[in-house]
Short mmCIF file of C-alpha atoms in Angstrom, two decimals:
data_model
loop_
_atom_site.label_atom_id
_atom_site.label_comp_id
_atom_site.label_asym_id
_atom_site.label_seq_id
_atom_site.Cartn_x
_atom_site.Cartn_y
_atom_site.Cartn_z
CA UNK B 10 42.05 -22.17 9.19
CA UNK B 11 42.04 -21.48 5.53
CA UNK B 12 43.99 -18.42 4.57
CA UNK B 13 41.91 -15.10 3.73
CA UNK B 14 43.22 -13.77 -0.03
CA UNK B 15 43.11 -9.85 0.31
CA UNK B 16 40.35 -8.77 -1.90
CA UNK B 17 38.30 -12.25 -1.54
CA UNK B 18 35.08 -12.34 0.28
CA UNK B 19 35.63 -14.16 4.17
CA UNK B 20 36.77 -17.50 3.51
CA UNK B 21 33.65 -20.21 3.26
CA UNK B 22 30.68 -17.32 4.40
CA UNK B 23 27.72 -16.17 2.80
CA UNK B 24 28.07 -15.16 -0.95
CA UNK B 25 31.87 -16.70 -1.16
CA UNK B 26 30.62 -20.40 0.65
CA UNK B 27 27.35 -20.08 -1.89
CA UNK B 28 29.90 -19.58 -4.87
CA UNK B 29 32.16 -22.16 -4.43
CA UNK B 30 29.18 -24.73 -4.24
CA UNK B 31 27.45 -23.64 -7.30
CA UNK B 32 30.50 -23.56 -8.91
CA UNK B 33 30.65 -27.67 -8.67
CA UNK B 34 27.17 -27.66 -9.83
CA UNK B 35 27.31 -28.21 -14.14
CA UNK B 36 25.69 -25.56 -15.81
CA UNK B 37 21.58 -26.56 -16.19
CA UNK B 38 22.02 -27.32 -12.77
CA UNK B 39 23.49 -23.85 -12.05
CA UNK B 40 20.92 -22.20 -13.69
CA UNK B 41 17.88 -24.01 -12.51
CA UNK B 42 19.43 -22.77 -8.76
CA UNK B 43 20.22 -18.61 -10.40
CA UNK B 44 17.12 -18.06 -11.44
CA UNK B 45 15.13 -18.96 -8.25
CA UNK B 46 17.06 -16.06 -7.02
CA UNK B 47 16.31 -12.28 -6.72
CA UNK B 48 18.25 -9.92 -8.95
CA UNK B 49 20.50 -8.42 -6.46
CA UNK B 50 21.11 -12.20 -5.54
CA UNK B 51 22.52 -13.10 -8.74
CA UNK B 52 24.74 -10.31 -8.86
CA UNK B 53 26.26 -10.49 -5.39
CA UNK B 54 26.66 -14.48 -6.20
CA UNK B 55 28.33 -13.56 -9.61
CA UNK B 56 31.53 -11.39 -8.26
CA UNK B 57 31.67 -13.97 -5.80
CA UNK B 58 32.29 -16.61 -8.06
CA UNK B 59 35.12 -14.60 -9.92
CA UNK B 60 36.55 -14.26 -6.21
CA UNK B 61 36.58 -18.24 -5.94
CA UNK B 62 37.88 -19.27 -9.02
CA UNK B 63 41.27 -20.79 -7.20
CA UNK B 64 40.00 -22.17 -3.73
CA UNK B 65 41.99 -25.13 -2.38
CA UNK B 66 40.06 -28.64 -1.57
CA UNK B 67 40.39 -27.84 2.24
CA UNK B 68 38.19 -25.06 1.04
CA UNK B 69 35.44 -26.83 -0.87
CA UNK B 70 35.73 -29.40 1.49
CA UNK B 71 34.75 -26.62 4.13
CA UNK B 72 32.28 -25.26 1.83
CA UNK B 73 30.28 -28.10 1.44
CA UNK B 74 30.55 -29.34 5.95
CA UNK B 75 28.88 -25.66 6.15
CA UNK B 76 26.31 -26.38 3.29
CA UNK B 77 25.94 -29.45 5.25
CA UNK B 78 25.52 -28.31 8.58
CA UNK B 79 23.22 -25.62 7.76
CA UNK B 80 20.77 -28.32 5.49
CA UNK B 81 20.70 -30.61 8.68
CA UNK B 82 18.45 -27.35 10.36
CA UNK B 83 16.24 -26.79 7.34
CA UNK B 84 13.28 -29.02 5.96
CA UNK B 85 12.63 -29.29 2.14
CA UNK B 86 8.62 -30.54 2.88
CA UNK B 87 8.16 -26.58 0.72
CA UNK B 88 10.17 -27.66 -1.91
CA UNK B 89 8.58 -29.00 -4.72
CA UNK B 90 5.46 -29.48 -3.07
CA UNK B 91 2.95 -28.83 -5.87
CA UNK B 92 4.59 -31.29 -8.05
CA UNK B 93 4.53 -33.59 -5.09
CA UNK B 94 0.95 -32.64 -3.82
CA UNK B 95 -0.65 -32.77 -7.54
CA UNK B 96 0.84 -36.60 -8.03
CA UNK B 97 -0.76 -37.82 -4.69
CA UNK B 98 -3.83 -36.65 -6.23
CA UNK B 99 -4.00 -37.63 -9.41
CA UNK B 100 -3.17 -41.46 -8.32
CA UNK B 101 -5.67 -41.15 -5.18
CA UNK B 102 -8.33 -39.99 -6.57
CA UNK B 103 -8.01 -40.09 -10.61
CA UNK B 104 -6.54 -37.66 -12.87
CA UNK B 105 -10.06 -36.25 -13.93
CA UNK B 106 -11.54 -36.39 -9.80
CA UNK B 107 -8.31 -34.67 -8.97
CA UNK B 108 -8.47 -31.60 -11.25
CA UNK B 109 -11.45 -31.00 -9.62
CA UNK B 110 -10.29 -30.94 -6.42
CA UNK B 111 -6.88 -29.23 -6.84
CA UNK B 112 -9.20 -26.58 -8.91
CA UNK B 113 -10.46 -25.65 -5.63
CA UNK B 114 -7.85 -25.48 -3.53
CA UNK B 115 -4.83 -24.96 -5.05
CA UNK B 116 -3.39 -21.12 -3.95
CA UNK B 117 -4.05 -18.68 -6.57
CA UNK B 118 -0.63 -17.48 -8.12
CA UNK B 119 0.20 -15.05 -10.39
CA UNK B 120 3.21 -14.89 -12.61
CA UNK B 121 3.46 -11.03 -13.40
CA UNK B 122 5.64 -9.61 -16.16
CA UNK B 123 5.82 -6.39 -13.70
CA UNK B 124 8.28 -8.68 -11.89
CA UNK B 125 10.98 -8.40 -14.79
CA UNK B 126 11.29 -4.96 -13.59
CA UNK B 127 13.63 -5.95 -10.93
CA UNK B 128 16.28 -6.78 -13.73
CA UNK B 129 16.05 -3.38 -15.07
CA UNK B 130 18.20 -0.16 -14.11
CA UNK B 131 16.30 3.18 -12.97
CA UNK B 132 16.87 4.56 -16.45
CA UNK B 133 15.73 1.63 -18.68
CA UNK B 134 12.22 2.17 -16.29
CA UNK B 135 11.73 5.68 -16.53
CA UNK B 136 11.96 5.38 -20.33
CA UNK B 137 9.34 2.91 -20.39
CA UNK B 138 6.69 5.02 -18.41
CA UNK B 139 7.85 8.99 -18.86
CA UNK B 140 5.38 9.42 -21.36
CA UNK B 141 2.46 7.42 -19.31
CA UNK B 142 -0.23 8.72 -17.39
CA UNK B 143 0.86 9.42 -13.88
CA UNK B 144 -1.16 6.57 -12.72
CA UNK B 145 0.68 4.04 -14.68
CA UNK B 146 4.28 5.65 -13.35
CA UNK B 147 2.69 5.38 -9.61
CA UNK B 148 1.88 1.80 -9.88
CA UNK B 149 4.65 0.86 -11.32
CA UNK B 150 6.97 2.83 -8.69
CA UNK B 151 4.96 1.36 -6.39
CA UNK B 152 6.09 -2.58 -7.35
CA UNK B 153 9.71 -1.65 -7.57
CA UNK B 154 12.01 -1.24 -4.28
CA UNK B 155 12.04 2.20 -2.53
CA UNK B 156 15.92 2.91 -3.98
CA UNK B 157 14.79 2.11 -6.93
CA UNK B 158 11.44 3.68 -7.15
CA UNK B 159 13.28 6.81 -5.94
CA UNK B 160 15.74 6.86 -8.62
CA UNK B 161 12.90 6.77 -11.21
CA UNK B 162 11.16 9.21 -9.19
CA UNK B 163 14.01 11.73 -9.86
CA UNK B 164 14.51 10.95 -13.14
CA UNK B 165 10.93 11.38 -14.40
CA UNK B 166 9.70 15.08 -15.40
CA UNK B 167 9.25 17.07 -12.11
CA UNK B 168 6.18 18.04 -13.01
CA UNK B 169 4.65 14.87 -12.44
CA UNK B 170 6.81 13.66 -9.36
CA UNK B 171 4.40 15.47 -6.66
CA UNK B 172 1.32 13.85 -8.42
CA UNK B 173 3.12 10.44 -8.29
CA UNK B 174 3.89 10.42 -4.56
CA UNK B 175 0.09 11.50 -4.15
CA UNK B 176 -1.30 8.83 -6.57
CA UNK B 177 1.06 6.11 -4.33
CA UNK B 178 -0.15 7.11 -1.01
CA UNK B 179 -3.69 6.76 -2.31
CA UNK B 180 -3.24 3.87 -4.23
CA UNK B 181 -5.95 1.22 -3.37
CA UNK B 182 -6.13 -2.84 -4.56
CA UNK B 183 -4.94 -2.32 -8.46
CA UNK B 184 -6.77 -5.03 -10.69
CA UNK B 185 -5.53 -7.97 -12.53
CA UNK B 186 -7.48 -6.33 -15.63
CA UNK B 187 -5.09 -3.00 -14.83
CA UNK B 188 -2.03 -5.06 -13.93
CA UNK B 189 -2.54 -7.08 -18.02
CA UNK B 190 -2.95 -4.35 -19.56
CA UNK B 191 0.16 -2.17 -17.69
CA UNK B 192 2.00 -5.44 -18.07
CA UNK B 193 1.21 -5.50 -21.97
CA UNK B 194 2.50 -1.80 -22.14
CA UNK B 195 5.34 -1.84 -20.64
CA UNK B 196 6.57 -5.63 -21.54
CA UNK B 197 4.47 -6.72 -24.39
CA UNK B 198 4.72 -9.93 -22.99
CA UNK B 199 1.29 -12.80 -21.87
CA UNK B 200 -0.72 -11.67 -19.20
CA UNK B 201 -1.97 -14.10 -16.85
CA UNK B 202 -5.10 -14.22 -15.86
CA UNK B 203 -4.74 -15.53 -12.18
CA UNK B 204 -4.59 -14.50 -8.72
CA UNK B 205 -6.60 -11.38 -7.31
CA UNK B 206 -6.30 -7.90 -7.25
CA UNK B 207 -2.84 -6.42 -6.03
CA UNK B 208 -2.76 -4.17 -3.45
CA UNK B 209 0.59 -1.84 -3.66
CA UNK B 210 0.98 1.59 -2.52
CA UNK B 211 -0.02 3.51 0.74
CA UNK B 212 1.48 6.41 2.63
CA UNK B 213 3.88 3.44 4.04
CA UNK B 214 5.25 2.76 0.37
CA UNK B 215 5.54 6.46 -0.46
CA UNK B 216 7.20 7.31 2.46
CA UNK B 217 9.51 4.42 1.79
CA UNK B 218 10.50 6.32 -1.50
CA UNK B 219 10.57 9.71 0.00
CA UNK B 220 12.90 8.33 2.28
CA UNK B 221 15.45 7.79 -0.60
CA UNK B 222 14.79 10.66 -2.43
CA UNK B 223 17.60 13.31 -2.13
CA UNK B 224 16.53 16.48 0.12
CA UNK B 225 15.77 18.82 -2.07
CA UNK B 226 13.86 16.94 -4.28
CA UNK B 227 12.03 15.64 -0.90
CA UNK B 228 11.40 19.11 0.19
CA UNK B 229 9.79 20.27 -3.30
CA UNK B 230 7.65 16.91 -3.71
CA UNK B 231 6.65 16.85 -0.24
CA UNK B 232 5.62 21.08 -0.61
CA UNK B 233 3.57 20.13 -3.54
CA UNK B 234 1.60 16.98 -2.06
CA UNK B 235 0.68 19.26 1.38
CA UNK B 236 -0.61 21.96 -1.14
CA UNK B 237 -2.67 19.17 -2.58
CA UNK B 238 -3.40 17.26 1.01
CA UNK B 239 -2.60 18.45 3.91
CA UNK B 240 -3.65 14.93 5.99
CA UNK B 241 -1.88 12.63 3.37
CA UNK B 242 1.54 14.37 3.48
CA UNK B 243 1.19 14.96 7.44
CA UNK B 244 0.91 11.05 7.14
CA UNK B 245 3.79 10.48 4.38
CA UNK B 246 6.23 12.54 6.72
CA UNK B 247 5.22 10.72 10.09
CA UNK B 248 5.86 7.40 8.28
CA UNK B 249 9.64 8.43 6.59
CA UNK B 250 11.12 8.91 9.61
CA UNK B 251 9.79 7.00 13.15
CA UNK B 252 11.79 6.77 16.39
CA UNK B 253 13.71 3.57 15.55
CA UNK B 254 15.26 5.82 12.29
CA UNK B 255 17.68 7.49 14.87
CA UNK B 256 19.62 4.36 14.83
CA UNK B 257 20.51 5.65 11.43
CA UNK B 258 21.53 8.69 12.68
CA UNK B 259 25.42 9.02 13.03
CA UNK B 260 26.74 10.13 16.47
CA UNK B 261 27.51 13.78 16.32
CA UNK B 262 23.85 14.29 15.16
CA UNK B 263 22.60 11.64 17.52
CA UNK B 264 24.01 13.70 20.42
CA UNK B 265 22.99 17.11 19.41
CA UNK B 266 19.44 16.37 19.42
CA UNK B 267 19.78 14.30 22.89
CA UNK B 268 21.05 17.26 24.53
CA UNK B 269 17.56 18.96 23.62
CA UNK B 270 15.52 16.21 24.99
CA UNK B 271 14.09 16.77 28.74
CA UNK B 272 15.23 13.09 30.32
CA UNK B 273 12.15 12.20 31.55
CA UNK B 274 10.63 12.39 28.28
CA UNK B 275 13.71 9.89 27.45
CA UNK B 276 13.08 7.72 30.04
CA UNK B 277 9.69 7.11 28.86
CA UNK B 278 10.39 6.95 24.90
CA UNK B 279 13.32 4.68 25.85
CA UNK B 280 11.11 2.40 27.75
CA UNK B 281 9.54 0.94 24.67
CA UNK B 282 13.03 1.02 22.25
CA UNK B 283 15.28 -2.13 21.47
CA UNK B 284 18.60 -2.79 23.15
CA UNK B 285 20.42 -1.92 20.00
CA UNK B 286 18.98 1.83 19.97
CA UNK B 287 19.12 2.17 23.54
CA UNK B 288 23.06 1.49 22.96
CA UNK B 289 23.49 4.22 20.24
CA UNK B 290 21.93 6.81 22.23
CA UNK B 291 23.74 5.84 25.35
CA UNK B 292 27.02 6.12 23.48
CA UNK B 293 26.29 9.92 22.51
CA UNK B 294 26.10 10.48 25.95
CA UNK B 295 28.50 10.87 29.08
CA UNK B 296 28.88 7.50 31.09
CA UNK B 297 27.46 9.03 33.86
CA UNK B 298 24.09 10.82 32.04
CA UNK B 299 23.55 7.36 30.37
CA UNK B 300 23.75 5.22 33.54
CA UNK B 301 21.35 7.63 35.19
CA UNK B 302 18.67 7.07 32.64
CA UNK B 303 19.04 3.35 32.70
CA UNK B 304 18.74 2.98 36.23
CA UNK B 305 15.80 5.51 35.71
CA UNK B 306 14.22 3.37 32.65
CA UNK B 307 14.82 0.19 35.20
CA UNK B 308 12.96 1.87 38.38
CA UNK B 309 10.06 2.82 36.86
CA UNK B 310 7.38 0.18 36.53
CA UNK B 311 5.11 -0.50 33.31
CA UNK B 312 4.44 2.71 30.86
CA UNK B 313 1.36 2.31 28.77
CA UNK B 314 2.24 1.89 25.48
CA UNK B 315 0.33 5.11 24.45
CA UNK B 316 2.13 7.05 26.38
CA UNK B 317 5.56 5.55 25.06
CA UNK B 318 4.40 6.29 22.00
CA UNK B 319 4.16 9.88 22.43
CA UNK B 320 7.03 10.63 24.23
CA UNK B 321 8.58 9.21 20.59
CA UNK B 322 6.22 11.40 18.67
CA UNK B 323 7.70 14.28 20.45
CA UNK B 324 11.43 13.53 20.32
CA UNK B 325 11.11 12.71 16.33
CA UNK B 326 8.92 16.12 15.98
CA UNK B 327 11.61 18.05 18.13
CA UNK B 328 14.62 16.28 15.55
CA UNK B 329 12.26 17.01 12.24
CA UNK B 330 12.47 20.31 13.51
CA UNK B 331 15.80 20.73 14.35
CA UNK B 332 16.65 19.49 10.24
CA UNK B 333 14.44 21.80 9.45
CA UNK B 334 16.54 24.54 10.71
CA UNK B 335 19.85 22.90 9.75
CA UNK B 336 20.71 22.38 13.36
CA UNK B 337 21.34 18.58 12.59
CA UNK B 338 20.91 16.17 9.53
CA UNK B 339 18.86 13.18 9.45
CA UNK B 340 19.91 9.39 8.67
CA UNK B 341 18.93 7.95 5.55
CA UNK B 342 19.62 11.01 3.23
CA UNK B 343 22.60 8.93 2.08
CA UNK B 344 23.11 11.84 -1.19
CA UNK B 345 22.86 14.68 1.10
CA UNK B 346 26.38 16.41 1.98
CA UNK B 347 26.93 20.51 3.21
#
């Protein structure tokens, strides 16, 4: 076995095995592979490759039996398969008989500019759009990831941040016309004129980026949208934090609220929860309390799922008000700290 260099990534495993493989790759080749990938990708892949810069043979050698191994399970009928699919046509059937047909059933695609975004840093966004209508910021919050989104949230004026969250929650299908001419805005770049009208947003999506918004800025926002809606942040707040969030939840917390819940409303919420939850609230408990409810969750026969449901509903009302009075704090508030 290989020996780990302090500071390396584990020896021939995810990003560092990836690394040393594209580094035997020349550079088009290398390239062609980067920028299939996702932004974060790229950058995890790049400090590997610094990390990797003296492996052994052994460890190449390694590298590539894994790549190996793990190509042996996979297919590559996907890859390609336009390119592949359009040549079988065109000599089948005729170059001009086979336009026709691939005309009809080729998958609409559409190569958005609003993808660039991705590359871009919180800051770099909110410059493009703080002087847009708040439409334009909530669509484009809407394409980005909910970190992200939330950091341009928080950096655009306040303001506008409670009609943002609204205009995201009641976003509906945005079309390509809208999506050119935000796309012309923003990156001055072609629009394409392909594929159907995007549908981004929802109370899912804004809860998503109330979720990583810090808590006082979530508390202001969230004030502001109920003034606004009552029904639409009711929703917003049911969707940021659901019964399989107290996973996130550390163990202090965790067992605090537990200690509040009657146990046969646990037995029934728990009825419907994953092993891997059931474990984390078992282990804020005594041994004893927590074999109890197991054997109690393994007597009782089937629960209908509506009534699993709302013995969740209540334990996640009961912890949302428990926050509310500072008796606990909830996961995911990663910038929160008393």
């Amino acid at each position: 076995m290989p020996e780990i260099v302090p500071g390396r990534p584990e020896a021939l495993k995810g990003s560092a095995a990836a690394a040393v493989l594209l580094m035997l790759f020349n550079e088009d080749e290398a390239a062609q592979i980067l920028s299939r990938l996702e932004p974060d990708e790229v950058r995890q892949l790049g400090y590997a490759m610094y990390d990797v810069q003296d492996v052994d043979p052994e460890e190449v050698n390694e590298a590539l039996d894994h790549f190996v191994t793990k190509a042996k399970k996979r297919t590559t009928i996907g890859y390609g398969a336009t390119r592949h699919i359009r040549g079988a046509m065109t000599k089948a059937l005729g170059e001009e008989r086979a336009e026709t047909i691939l005309a009809r059933i080729t998958p609409p695609t559409r190569s958005t500019q609003l993808e660039m975004l991705k590359w871009m840093d919180a800051k770099e966004i909110a410059v493009l759009i703080e002087m847009e209508h708040p439409q334009i910021m909530a669509i484009v919050l809407a394409h980005l990831e909910a970190p992200v989104a939330a950091d341009v949230l928080q950096l655009l004026p306040s303001e506008y941040q409670e009609e943002i969250v609204y205009r995201i929650a009641t976003l509906g299908p945005v079309s390509n016309e809208a999506l050119e001419d935000l796309e012309q805005l923003l990156l001055r770049g072609p629009a394409s004129k392909q594929g159907a009208a995007s549908q981004r947003g929802g109370t899912v999506e804004a809860a998503a980026i109330m979720n990583n918004v810090r808590k006082d800025n979530e508390q202001r926002i969230m004030k502001a949208v109920a003034k606004r809606d009552k029904m639409i942040a009711q929703t917003i707040e049911e969707e940021m934090f659901v019964f399989d969030n107290l996973i996130d939840m550390d163990d202090k917390n965790l067992g605090t609220l537990m200690r509040t819940i009657d146990n046969t409303v646990l037995v029934v919420a728990l009825k419907g929860a994953n092993d891997l939850l059931k474990g984390k609230i078992f282990s804020c408990m005594s041994a004893r309390a927590a074999q109890a409810i197991a054997d109690e969750i393994e007597e009782r026969g089937p629960i209908r799922l509506a009534e699993v449901i709302d013995a969740q509903k209540l334990i996640i009302a009961t912890a949302r008000r428990m926050a509310d009075a500072g008796t606990i704090m909830l996961g995911g508030k990663g910038n929160d700290f008393v």
